mmCIF file with all atom_site columns, C-alpha atoms in Angstrom:
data_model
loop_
_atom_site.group_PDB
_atom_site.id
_atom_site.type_symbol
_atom_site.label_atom_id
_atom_site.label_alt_id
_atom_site.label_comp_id
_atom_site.label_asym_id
_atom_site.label_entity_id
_atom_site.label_seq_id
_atom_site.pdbx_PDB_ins_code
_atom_site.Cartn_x
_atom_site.Cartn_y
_atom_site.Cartn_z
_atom_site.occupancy
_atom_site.B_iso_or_equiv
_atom_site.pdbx_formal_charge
_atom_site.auth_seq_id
_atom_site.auth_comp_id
_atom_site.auth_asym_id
_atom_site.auth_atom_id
_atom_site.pdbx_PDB_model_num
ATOM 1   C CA . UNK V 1 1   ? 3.595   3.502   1.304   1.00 89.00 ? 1   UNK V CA 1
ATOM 2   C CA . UNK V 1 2   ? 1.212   1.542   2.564   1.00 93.00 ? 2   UNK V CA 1
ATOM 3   C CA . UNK V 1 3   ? -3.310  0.931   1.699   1.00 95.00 ? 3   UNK V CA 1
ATOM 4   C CA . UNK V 1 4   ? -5.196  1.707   4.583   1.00 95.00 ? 4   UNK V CA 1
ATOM 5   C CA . UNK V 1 5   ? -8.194  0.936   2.944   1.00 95.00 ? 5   UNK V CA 1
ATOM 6   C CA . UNK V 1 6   ? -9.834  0.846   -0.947  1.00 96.00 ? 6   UNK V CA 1
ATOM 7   C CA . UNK V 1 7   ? -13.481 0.618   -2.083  1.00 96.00 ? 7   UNK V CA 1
ATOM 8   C CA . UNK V 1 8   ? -15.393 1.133   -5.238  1.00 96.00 ? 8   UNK V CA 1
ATOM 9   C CA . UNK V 1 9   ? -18.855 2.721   -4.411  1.00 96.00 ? 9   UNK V CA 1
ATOM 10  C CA . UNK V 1 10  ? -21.531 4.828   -5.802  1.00 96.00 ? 10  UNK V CA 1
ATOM 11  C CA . UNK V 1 11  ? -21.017 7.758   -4.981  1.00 96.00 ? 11  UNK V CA 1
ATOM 12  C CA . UNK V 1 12  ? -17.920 9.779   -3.354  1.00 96.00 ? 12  UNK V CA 1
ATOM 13  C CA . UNK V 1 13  ? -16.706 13.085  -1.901  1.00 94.00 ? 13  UNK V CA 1
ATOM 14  C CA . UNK V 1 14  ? -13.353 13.821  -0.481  1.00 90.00 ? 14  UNK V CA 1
ATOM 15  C CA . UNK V 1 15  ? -13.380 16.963  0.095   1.00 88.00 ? 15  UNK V CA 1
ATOM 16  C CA . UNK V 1 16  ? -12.475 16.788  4.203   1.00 84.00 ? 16  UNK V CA 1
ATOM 17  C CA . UNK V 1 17  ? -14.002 13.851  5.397   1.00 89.00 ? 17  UNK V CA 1
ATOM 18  C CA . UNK V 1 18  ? -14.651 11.070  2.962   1.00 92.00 ? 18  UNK V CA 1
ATOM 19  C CA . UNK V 1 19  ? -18.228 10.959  2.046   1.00 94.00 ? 19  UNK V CA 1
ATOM 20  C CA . UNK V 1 20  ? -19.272 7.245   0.349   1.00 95.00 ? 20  UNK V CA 1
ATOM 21  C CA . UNK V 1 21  ? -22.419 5.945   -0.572  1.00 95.00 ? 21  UNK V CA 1
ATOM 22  C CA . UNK V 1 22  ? -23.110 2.137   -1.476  1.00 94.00 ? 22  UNK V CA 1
ATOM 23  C CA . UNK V 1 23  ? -19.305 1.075   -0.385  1.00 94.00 ? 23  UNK V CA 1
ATOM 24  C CA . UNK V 1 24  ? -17.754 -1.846  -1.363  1.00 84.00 ? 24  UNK V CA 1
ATOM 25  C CA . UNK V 1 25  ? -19.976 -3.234  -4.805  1.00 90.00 ? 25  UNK V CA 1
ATOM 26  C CA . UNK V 1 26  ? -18.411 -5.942  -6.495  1.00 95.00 ? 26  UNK V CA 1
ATOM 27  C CA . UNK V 1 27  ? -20.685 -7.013  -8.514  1.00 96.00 ? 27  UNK V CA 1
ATOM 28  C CA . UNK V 1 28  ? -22.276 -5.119  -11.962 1.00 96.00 ? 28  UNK V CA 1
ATOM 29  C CA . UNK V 1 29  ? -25.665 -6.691  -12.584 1.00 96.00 ? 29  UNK V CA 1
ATOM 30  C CA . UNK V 1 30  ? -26.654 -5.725  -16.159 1.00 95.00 ? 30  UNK V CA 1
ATOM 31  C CA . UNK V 1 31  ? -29.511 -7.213  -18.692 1.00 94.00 ? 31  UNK V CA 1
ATOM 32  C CA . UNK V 1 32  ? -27.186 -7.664  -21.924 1.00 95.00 ? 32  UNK V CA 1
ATOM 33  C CA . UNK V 1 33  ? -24.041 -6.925  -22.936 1.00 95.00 ? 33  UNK V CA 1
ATOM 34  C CA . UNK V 1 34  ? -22.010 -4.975  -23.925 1.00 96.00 ? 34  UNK V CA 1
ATOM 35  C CA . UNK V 1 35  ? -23.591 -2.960  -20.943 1.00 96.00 ? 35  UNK V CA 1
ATOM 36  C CA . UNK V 1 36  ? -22.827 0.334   -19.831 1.00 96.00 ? 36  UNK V CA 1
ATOM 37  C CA . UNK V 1 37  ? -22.317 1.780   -16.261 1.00 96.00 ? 37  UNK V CA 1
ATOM 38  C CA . UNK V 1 38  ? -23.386 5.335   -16.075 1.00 96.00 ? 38  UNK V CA 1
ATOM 39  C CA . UNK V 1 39  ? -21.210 6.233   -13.124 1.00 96.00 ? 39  UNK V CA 1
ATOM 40  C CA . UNK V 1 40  ? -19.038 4.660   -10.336 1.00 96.00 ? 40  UNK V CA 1
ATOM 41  C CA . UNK V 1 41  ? -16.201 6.046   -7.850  1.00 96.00 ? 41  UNK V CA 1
ATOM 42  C CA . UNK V 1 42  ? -12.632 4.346   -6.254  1.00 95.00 ? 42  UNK V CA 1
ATOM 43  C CA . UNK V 1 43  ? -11.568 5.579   -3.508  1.00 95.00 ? 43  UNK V CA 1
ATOM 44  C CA . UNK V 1 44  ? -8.216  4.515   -1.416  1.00 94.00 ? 44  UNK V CA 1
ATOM 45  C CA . UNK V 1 45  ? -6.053  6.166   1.535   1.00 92.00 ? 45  UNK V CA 1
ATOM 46  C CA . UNK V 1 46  ? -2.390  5.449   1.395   1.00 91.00 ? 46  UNK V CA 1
ATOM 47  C CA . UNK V 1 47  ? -0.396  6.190   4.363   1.00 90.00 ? 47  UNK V CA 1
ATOM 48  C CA . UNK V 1 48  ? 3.293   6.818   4.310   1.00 89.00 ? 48  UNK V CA 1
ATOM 49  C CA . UNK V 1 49  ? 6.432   8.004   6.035   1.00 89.00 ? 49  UNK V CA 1
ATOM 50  C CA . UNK V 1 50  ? 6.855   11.782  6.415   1.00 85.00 ? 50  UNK V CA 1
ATOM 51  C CA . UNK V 1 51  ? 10.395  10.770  4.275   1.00 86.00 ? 51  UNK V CA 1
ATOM 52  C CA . UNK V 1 52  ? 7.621   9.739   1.555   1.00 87.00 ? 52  UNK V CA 1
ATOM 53  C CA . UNK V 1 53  ? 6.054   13.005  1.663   1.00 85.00 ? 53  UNK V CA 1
ATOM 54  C CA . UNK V 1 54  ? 5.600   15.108  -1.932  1.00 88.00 ? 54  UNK V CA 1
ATOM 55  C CA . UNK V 1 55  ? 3.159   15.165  -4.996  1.00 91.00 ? 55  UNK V CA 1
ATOM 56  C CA . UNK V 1 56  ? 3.049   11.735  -6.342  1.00 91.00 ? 56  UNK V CA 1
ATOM 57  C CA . UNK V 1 57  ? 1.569   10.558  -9.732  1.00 94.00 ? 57  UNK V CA 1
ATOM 58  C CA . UNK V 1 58  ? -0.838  7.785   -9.731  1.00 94.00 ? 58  UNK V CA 1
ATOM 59  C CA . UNK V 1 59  ? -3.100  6.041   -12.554 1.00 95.00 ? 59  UNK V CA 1
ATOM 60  C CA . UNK V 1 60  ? -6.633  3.310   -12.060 1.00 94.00 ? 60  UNK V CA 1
ATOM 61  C CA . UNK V 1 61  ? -6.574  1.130   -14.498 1.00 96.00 ? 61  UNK V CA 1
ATOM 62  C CA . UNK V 1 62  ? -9.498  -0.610  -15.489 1.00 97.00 ? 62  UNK V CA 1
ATOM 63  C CA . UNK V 1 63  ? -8.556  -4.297  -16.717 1.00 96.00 ? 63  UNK V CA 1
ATOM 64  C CA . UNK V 1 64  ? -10.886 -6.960  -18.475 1.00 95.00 ? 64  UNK V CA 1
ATOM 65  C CA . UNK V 1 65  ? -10.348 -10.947 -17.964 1.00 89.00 ? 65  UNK V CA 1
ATOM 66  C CA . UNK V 1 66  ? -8.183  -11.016 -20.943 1.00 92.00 ? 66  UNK V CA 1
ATOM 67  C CA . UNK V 1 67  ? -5.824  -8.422  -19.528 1.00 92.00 ? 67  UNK V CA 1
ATOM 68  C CA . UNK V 1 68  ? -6.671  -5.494  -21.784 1.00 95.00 ? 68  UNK V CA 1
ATOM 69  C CA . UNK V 1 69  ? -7.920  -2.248  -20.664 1.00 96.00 ? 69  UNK V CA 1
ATOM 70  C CA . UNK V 1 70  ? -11.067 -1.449  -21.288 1.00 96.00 ? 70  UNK V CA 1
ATOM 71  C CA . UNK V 1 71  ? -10.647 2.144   -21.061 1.00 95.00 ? 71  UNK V CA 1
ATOM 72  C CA . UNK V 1 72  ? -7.925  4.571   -21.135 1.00 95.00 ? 72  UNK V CA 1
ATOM 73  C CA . UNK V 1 73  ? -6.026  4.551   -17.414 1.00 94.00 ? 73  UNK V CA 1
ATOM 74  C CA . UNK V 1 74  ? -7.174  8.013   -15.643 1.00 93.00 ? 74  UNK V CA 1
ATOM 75  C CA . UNK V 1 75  ? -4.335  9.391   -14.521 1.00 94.00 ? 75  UNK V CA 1
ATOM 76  C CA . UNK V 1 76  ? -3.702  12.410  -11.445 1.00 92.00 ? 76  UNK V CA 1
ATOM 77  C CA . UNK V 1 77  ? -1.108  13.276  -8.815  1.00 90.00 ? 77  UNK V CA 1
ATOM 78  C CA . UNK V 1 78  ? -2.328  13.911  -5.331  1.00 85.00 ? 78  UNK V CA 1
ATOM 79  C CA . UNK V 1 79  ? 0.157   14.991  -2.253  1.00 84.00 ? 79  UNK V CA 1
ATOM 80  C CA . UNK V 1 80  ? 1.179   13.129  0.582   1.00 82.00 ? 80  UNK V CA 1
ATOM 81  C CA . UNK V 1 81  ? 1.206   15.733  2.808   1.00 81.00 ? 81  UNK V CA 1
ATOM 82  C CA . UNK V 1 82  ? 4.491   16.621  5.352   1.00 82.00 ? 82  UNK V CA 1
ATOM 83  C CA . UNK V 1 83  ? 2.650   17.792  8.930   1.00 80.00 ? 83  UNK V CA 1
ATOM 84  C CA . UNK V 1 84  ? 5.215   18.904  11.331  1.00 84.00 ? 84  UNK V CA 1
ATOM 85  C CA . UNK V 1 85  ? 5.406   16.523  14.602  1.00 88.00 ? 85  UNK V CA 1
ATOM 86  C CA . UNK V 1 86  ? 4.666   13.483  13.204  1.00 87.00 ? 86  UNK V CA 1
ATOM 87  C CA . UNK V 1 87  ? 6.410   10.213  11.367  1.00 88.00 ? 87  UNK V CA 1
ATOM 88  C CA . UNK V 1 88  ? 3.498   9.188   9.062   1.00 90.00 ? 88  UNK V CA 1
ATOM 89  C CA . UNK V 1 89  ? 1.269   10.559  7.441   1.00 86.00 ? 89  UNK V CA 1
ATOM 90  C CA . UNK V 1 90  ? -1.561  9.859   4.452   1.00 85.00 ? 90  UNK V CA 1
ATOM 91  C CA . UNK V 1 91  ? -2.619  10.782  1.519   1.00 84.00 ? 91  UNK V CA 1
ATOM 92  C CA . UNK V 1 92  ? -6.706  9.769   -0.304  1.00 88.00 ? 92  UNK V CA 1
ATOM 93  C CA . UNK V 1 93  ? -7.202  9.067   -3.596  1.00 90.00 ? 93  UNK V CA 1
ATOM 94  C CA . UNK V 1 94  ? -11.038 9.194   -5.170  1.00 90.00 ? 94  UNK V CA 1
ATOM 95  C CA . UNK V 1 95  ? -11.592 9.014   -9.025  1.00 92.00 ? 95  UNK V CA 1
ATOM 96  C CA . UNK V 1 96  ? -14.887 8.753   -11.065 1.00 94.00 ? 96  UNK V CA 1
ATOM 97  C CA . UNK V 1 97  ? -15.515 6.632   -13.389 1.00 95.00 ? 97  UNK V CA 1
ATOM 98  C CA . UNK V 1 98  ? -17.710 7.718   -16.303 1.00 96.00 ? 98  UNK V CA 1
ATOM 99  C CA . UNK V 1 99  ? -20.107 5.601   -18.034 1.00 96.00 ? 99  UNK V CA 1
ATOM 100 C CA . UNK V 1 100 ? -18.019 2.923   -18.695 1.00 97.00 ? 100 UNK V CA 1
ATOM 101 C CA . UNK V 1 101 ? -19.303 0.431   -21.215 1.00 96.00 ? 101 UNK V CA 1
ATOM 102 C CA . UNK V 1 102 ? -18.415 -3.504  -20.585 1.00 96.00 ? 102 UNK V CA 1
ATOM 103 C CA . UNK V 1 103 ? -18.006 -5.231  -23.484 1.00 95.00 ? 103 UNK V CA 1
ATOM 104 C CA . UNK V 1 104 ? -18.978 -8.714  -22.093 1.00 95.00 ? 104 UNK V CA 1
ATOM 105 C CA . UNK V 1 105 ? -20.039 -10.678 -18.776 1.00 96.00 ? 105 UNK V CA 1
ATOM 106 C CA . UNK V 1 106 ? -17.351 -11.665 -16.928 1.00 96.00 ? 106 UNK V CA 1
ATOM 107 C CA . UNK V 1 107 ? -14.337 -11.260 -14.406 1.00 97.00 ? 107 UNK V CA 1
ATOM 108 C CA . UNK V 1 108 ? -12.771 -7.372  -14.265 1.00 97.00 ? 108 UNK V CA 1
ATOM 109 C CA . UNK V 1 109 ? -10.140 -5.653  -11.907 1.00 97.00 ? 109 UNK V CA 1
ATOM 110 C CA . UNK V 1 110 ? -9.670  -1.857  -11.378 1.00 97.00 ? 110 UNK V CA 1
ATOM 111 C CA . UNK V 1 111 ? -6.147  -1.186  -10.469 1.00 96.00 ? 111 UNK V CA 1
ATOM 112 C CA . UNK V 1 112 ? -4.475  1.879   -8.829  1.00 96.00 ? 112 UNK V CA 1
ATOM 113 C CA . UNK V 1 113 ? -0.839  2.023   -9.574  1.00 96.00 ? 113 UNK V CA 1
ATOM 114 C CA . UNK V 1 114 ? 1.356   5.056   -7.322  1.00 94.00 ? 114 UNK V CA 1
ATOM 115 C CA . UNK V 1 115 ? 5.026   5.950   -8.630  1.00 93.00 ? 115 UNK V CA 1
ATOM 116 C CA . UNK V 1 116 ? 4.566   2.704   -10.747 1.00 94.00 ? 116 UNK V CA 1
ATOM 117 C CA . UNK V 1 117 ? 3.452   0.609   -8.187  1.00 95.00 ? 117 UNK V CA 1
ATOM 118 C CA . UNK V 1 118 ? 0.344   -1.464  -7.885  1.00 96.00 ? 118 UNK V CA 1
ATOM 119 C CA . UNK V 1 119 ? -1.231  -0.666  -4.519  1.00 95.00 ? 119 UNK V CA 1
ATOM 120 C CA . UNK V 1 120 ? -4.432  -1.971  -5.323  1.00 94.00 ? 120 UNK V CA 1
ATOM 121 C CA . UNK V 1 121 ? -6.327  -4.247  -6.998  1.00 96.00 ? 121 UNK V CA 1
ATOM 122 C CA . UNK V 1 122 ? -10.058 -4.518  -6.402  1.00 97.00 ? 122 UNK V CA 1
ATOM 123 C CA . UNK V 1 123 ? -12.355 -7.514  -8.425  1.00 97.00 ? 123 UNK V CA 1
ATOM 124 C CA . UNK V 1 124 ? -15.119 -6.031  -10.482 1.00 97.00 ? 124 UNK V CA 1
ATOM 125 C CA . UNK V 1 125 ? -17.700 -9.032  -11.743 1.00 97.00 ? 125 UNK V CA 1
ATOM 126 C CA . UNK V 1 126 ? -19.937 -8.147  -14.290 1.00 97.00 ? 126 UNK V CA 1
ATOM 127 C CA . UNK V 1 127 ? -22.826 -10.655 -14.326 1.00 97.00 ? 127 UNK V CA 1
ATOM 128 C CA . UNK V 1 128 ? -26.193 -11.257 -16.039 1.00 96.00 ? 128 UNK V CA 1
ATOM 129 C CA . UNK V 1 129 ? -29.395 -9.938  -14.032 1.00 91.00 ? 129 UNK V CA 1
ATOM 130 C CA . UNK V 1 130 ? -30.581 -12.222 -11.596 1.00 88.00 ? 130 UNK V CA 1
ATOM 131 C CA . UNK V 1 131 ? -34.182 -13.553 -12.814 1.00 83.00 ? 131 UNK V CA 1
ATOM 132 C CA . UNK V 1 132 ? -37.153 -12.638 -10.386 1.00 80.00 ? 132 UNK V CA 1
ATOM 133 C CA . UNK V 1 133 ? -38.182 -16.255 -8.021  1.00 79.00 ? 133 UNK V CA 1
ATOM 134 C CA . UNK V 1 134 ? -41.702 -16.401 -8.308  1.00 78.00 ? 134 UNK V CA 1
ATOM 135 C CA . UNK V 1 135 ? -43.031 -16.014 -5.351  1.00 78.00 ? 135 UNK V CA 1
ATOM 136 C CA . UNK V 1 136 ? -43.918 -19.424 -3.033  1.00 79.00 ? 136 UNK V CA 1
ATOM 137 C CA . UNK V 1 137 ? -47.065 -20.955 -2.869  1.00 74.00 ? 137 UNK V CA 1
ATOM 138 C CA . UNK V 1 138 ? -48.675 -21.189 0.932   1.00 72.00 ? 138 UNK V CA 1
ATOM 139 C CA . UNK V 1 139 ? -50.139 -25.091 1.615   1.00 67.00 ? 139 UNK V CA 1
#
């Protein structure tokens, strides 16, 4: 099994056609902290071998620079589906993430691990809000 692709975003919908709004963040810009996140999807397409086909468990794990988790892994299954005529196949992933409070700035990772494997591992940065420039003086 193999990542075709992984994002976090704003917004997602997988039913059919993968539907994604504000793709790719990595970045969490928030005034204090602990800060909370009111909402945030991860979406990722594995593609396998039809031999690889089948329900397969899977859990994102939301890790903070010490290590720790910062909240419970969400855990699902999704299937790898078996089409007839073909030798690979693919199988998407989206999960939601629920106003997730961050207990500090600072370095974070959101993991997907398949069958006990880590596919995926995208780099979440949760940073201090950037200070308005004032604006520039015409001479």
């Amino acid at each position: 099994m193999e990542v075709d692709f992984a994002f976090a975003c704003d917004y997602a919908d997988l039913s059919g056609k993968i539907h994604a709004l504000g793709i790719g963040f990595d970045t969490i810009f928030a005034r204090e902290v602990p800060a909370r996140h009111p909402i945030f999807y991860v979406v990722a397409q594995l593609r396998s071998s039809v031999a690889e086909a089948g329900v397969k468990e899977f859990e994102f794990r939301l890790i903070d620079p010490d290590g720790t988790d910062v909240i419970k892994p969400l855990k699902g299954s999704f299937e790898v589906p078996a089409p007839a005529g073909v030798t690979e196949t693919k199988g998407r992933i989206g999960m939601a993430f629920h106003n997730v409070r961050f207990p500090r700035y600072g370095h974070y990772s959101l993991h997907l691990v398949v069958q006990g494997r880590e596919m995926v591992r995208l780099p979440l940065r949760v940073a201090p809000q950037p200070q308005p420039q004032p604006p520039q003086q015409q001479e």
